[in-house]
Coordinates of C-alpha atoms and ligand atoms in Angstrom, one line a residue:
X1 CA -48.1 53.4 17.4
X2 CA -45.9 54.3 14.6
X3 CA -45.3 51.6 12.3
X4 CA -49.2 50.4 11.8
X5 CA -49.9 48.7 8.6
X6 CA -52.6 47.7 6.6
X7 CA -53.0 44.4 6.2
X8 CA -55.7 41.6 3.9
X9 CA -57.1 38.1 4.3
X10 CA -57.6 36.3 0.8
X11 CA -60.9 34.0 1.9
X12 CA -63.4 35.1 4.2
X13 CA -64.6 31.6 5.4
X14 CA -63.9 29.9 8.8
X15 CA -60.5 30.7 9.0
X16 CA -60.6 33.8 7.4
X17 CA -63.5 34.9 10.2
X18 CA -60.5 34.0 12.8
X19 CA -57.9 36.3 11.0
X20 CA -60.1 39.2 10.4
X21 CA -60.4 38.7 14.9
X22 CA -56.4 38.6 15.4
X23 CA -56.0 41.3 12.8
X24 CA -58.5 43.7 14.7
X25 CA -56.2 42.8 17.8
X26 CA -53.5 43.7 16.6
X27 CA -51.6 47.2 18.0
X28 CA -49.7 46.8 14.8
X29 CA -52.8 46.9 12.3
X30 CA -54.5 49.9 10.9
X31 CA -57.2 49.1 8.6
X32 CA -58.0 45.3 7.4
X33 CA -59.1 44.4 3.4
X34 CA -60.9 41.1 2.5
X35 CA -61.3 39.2 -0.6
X36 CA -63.5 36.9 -2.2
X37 CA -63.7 35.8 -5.6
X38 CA -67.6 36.3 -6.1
X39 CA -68.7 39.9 -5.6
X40 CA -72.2 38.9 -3.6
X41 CA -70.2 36.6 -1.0
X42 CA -67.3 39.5 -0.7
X43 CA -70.2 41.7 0.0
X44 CA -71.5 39.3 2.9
X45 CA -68.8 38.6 4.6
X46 CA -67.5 42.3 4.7
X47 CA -70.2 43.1 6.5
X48 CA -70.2 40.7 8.6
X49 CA -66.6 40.8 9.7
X50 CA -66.5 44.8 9.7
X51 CA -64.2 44.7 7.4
X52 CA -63.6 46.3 3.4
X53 CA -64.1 43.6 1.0
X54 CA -63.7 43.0 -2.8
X55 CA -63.6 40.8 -5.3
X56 CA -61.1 42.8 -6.8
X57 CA -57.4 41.2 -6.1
X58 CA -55.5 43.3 -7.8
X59 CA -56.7 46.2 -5.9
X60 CA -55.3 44.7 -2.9
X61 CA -52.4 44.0 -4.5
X62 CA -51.6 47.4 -5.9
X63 CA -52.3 49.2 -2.8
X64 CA -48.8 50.0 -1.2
X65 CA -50.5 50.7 2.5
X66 CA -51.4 46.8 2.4
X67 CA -47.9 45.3 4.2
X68 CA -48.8 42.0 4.9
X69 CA -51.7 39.3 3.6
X70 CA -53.3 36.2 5.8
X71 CA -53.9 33.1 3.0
X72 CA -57.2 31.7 4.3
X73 CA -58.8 30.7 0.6
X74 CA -58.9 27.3 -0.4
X75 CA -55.8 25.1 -0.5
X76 CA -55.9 24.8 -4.0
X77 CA -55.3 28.7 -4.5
X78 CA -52.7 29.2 -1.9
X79 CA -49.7 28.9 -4.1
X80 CA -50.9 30.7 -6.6
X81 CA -51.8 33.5 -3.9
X82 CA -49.1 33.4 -2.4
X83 CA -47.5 33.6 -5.4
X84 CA -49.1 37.2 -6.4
X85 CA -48.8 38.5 -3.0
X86 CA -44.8 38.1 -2.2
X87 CA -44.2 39.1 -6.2
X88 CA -46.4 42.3 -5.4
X89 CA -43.7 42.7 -2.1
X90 CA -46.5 42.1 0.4
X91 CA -45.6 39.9 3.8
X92 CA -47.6 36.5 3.6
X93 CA -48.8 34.5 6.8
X94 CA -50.6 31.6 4.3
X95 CA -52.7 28.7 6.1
X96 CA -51.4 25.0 5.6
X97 CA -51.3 23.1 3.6
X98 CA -48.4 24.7 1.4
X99 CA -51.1 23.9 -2.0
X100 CA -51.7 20.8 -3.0
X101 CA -49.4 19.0 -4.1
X102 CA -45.7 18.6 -4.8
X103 CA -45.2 21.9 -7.2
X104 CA -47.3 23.6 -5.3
X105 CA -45.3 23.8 -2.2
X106 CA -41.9 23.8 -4.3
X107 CA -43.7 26.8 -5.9
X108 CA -44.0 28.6 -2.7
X109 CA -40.7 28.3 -1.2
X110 CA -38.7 29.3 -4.8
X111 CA -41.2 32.1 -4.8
X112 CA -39.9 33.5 -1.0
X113 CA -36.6 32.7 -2.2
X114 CA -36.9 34.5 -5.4
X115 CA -38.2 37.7 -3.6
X116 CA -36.6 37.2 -0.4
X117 CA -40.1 38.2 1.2
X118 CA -41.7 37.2 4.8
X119 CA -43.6 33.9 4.1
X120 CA -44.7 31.9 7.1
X121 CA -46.9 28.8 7.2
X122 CA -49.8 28.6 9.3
X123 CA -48.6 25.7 11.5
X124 CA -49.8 27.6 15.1
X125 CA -49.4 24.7 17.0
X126 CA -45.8 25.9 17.0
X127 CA -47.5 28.6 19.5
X128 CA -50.0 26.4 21.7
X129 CA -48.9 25.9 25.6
X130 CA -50.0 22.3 24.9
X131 CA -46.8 22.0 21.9
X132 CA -44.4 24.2 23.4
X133 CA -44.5 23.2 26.7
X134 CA -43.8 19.6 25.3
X135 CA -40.6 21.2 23.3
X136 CA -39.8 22.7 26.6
X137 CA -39.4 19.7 28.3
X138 CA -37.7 18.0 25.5
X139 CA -35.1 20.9 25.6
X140 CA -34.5 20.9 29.2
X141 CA -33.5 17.2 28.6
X142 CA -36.4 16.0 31.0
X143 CA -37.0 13.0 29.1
X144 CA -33.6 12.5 27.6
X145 CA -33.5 11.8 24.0
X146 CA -37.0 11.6 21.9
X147 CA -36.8 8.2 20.4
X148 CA -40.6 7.8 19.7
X149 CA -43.6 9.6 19.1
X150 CA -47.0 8.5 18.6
X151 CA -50.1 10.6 17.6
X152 CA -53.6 9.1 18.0
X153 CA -55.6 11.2 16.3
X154 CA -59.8 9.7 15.9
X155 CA -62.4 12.2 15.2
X156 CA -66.2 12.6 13.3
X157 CA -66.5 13.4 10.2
X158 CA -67.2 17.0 10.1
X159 CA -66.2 18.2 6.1
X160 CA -69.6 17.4 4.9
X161 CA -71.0 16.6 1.6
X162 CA -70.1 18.5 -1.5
X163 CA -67.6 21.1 0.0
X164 CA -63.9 21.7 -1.2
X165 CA -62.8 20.0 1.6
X166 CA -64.7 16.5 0.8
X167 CA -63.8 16.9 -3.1
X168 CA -60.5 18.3 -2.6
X169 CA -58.0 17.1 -5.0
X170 CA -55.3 17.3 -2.2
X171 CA -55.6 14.3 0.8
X172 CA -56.4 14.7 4.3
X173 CA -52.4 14.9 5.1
X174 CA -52.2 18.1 3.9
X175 CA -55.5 19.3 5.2
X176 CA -55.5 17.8 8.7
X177 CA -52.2 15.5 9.3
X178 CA -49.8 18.5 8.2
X179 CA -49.9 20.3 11.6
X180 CA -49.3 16.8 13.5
X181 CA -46.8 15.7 11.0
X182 CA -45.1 18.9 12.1
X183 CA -44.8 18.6 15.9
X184 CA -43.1 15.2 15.2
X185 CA -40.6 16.8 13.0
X186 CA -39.9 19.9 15.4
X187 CA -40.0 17.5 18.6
X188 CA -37.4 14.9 17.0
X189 CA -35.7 17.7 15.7
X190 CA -33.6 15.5 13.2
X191 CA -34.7 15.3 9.3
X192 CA -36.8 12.5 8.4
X193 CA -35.5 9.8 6.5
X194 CA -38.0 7.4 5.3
X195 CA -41.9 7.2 5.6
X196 CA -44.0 3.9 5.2
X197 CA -48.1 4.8 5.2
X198 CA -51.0 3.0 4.5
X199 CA -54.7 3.5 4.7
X200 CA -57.4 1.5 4.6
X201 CA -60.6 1.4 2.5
X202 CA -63.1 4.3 3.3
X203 CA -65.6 4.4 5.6
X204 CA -66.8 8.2 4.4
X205 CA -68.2 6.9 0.7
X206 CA -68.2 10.5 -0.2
X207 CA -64.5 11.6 0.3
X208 CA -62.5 12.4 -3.1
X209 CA -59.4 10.7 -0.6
X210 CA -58.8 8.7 2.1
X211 CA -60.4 9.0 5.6
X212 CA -57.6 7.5 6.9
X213 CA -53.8 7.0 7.5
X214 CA -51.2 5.2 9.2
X215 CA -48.3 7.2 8.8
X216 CA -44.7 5.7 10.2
X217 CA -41.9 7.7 9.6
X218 CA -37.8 7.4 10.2
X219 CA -35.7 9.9 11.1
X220 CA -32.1 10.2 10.6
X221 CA -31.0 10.6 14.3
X222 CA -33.2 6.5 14.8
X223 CA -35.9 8.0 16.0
X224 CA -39.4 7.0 15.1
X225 CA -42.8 8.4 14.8
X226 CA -46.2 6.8 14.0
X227 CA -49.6 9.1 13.3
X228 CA -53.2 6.8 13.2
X229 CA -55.9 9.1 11.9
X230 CA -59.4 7.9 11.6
X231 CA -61.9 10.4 10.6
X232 CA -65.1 8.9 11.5
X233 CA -65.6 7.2 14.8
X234 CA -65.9 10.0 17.3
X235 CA -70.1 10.6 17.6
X236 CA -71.2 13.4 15.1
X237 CA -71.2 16.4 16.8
X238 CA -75.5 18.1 16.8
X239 CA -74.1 21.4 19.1
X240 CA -76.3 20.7 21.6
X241 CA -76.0 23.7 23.7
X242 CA -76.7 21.6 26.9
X243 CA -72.9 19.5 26.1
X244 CA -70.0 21.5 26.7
X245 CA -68.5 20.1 23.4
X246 CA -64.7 18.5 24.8
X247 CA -66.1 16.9 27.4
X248 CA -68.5 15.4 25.9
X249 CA -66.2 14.0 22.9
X250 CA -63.6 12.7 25.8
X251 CA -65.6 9.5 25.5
X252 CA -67.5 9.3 22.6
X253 CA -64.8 7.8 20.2
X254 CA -62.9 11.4 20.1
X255 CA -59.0 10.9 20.7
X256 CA -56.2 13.9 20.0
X257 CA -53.3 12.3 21.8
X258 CA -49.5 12.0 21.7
X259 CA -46.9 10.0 23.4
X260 CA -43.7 10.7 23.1
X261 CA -40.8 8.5 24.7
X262 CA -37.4 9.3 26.0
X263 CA -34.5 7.3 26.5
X264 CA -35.1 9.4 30.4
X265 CA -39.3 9.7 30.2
X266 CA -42.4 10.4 28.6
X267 CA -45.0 13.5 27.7
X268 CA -48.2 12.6 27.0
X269 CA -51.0 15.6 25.7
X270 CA -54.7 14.7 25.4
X271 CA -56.5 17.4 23.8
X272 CA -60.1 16.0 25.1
X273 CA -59.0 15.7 28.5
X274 CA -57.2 19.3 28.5
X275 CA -54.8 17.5 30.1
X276 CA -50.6 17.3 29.5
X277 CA -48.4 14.9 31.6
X278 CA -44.3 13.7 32.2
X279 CA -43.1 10.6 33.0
X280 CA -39.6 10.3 34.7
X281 CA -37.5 6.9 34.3
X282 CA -34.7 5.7 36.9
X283 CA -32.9 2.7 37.4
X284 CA -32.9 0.8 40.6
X285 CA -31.7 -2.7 41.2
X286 CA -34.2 -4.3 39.9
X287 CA -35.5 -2.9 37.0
X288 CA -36.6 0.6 35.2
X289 CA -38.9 2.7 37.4
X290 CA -41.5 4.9 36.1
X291 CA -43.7 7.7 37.7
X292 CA -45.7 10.0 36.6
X293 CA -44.1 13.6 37.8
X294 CA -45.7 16.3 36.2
X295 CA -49.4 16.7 35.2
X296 CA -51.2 20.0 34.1
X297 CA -54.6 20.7 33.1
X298 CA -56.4 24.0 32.3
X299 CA -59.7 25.2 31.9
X300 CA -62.3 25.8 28.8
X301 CA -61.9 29.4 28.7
X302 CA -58.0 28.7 27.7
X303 CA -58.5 26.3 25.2
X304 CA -57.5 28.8 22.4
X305 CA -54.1 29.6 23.9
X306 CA -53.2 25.6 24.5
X307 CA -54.8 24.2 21.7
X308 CA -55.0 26.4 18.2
X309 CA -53.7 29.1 18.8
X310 CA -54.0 31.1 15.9
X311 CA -54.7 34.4 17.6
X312 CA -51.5 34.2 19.4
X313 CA -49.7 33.5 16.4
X314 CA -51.3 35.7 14.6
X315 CA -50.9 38.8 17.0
X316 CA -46.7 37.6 17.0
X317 CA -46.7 37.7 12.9
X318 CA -47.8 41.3 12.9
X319 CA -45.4 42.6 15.3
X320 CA -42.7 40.4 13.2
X321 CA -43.6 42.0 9.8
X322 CA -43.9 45.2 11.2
X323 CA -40.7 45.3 12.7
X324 CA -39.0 44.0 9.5
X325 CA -38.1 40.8 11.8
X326 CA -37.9 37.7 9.6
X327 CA -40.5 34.8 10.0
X328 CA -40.4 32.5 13.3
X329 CA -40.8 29.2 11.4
X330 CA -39.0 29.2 8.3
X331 CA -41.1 28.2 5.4
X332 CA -38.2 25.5 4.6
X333 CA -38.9 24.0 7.4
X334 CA -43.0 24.0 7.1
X335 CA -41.9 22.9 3.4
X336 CA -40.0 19.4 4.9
X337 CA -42.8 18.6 7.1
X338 CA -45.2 18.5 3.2
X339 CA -42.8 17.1 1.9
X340 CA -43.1 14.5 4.4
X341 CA -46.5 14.3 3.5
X342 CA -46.0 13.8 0.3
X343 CA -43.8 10.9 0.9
X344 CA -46.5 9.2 3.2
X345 CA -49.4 9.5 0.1
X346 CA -46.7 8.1 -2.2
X347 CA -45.7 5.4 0.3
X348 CA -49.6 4.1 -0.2
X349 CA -49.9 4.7 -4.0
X350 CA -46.9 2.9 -4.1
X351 CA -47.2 0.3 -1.0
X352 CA -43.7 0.8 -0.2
X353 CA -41.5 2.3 1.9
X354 CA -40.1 6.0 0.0
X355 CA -37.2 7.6 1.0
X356 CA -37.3 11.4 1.6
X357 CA -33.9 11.3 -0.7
X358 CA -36.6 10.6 -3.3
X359 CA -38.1 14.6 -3.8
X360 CA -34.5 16.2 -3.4
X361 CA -34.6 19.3 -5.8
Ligands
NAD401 N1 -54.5 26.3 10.9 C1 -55.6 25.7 11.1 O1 -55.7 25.0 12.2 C2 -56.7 25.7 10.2 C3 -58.0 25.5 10.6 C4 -59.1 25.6 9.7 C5 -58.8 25.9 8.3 N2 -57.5 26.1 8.0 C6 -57.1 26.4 6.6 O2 -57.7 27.7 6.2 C7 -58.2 27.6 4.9 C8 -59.6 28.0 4.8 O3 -60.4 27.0 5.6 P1 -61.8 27.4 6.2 O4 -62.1 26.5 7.3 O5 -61.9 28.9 6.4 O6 -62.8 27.0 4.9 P2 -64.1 27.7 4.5 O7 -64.7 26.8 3.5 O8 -64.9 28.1 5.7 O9 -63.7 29.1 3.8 C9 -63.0 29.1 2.6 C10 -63.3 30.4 1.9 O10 -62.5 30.6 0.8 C11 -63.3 31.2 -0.3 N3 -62.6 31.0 -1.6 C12 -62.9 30.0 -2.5 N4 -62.0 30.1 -3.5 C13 -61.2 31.2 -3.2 C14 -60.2 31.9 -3.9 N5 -59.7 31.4 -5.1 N6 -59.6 32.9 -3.3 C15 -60.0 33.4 -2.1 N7 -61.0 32.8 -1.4 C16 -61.6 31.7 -2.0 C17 -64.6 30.5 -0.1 O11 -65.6 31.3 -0.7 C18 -64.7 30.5 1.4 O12 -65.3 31.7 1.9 C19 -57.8 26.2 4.3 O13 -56.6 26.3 3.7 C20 -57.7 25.4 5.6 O14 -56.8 24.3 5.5 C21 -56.5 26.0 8.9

């Protein structure tokens, strides 16, 4: 193929693990740079991933060959990165949360304004069957208007003791509630107007924020939408290699639903029961009908494509950058869903309802 590029992931964790993976999938991608901030651990994880990795940003940065960088650090450096990278003219596919906090994200977007650059957030559930197949439905008007969404959301703890993710400055909205936050926003399709969240005292002694959040918001068109996130009932997870893991945690206090209601019908996805189904409503004489007209499930081995499906977002930014094609979701609109977000850890500083009107530039 003629227009390969090189490309870099900034954070060689997790995340930066499932990069590296797209990026050596892509048809678009020539050779793939790594960075960590400590030379021994940029050693270690370049060989591990296969790939070239420093702890030397700025040669990543001066290198002209390098077209496009994944943001997979910690959310407390992704503005800044991102940041560098658009201002050194690279393409930048940065993981959610946009920072964290207020400037951060604001930071972000002036930045992709400023340079005019490619900057997409990570929010791949915008390319999960599970999501879009919901915004399918929604668009071929099979449940009439979305008036109301509802995310239960119940998990284990799982971000450990003394990591950046149990000491992070930034909340659990961000990190987590972002991406769910998100599909309410794309599925209502209507900006929100007011958000009223509270939480409730921890469980998890040792989180630097709340392990949990009731999150109601308003949007303009009257629609609703209420996320409950618990992060600790759902039974610790030991990988026992006798449990395949979804099944198991489809009744152990594990819950990744939605509901959302039309004025014609309903979707409901369960993530633990790899399952997504449609309600149709009628009238008849005597009342509203209901029935249950649709239902899919799907096995294990395509969990990826209908859950997180980073790959497959991943594999689409590519092609996008290296066709000079501009972003699919527009980072002003992954910037309204945190700024949502924002307005929900306000709403329970300031136990009241805030008005998105509130963070207008
Ligand atoms: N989209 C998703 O569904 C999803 C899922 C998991 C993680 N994430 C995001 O990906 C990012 C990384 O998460 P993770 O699970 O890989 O965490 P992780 O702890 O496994 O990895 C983070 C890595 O960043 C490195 N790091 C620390 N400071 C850095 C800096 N200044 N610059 C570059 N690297 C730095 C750490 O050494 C570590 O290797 C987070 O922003 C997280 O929110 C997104």
């Amino acid at each position: 193929m003629e227009n390969k590029m090189d490309v870099a992931v900034l954070g060689l964790g997790g995340m930066g693990g499932t990069h590296v993976g797209a990026a050596k999938a892509s048809p678009y991608i020539r050779n793939i740079y790594g960075y960590e901030p400590d030379p021994a651990r940029a050693a270690l994880r370049g060989r591990e991933l296969g790939i070239n990795a420093t702890s030397d940003l700025n040669s990543i940065m001066n290198n002209p060959e390098i077209k496009l960088v994944y943001i997979a650090s910690i959310n407390e450096a992704h503005a800044e990165q991102t940041e560098t990278s658009m201002r050194a003219g690279k393409a930048v596919l940065c993981e959610k949360p946009m920072g964290i906090d207020l400037s951060d994200a604001r930071r972000m977007l002036a930045v992709e304004k400023a340079t005019g650059g490619f900057l997409q957030i990570g929010f791949e559930l915008h390319y999960s069957q599970m999501y879009m197949t919901v915004k399918e439905w929604i668009d071929e008007g099979l449940i009439g208007t979305p008036v109301n969404t509802q995310c239960r959301y119940y998990c284990s703890e799982f971000h450990l003791k003394d990591t950046w993710r149990s000491k992070s400055k930034g909340t659990l909205i961000g990190e987590k509630l972002s991406h769910y936050l998100d599909l309410q926003r794309w599925w209502i399709n209507s900006p929100v107007d007011e958000v009223f969240s509270m939480n409730a005292p921890n469980a998890v002694s040792y989180f630097n924020h709340p392990d949990n959040h009731q999150i109601n918001l308003r949007f303009k068109n009257g629609a609703v939408s209420s996320l409950n996130f618990v992060m600790y009932i759902g039974e610790t997870d030991h990988a026992d290699p006798l449990l395949e893991m979804l099944e198991k945690q489809a009744d152990d206090g594990h819950y990744l639903q939605y509901h959302i209601f039309g004025t014609k019908g309903a979707i409901e996805t369960d993530v633990f029961r790899r399952r997504i189904r449609r309600w149709e409503f009628s009238d008849s004489p005597k009342q509203l009908v209901s029935k249950i007209v649709e239902k899919i499930s799907f096995p294990k081995a395509e969990d990826q494509v209908w859950f997180h499906n980073t790959h497959g977002q991943n594999l689409r930014v590519a092609e996008l950058v290296a066709k000079g094609l501009p972003p699919e979701t527009a980072a002003s609109d992954s910037y309204e869903t945190m700024v949502a977000g924002f307005a929900a850890e306000k709403s329970e500083r300031e136990r009241r309802i805030v008005k998105l009107s509130e963070f207008q530039q």
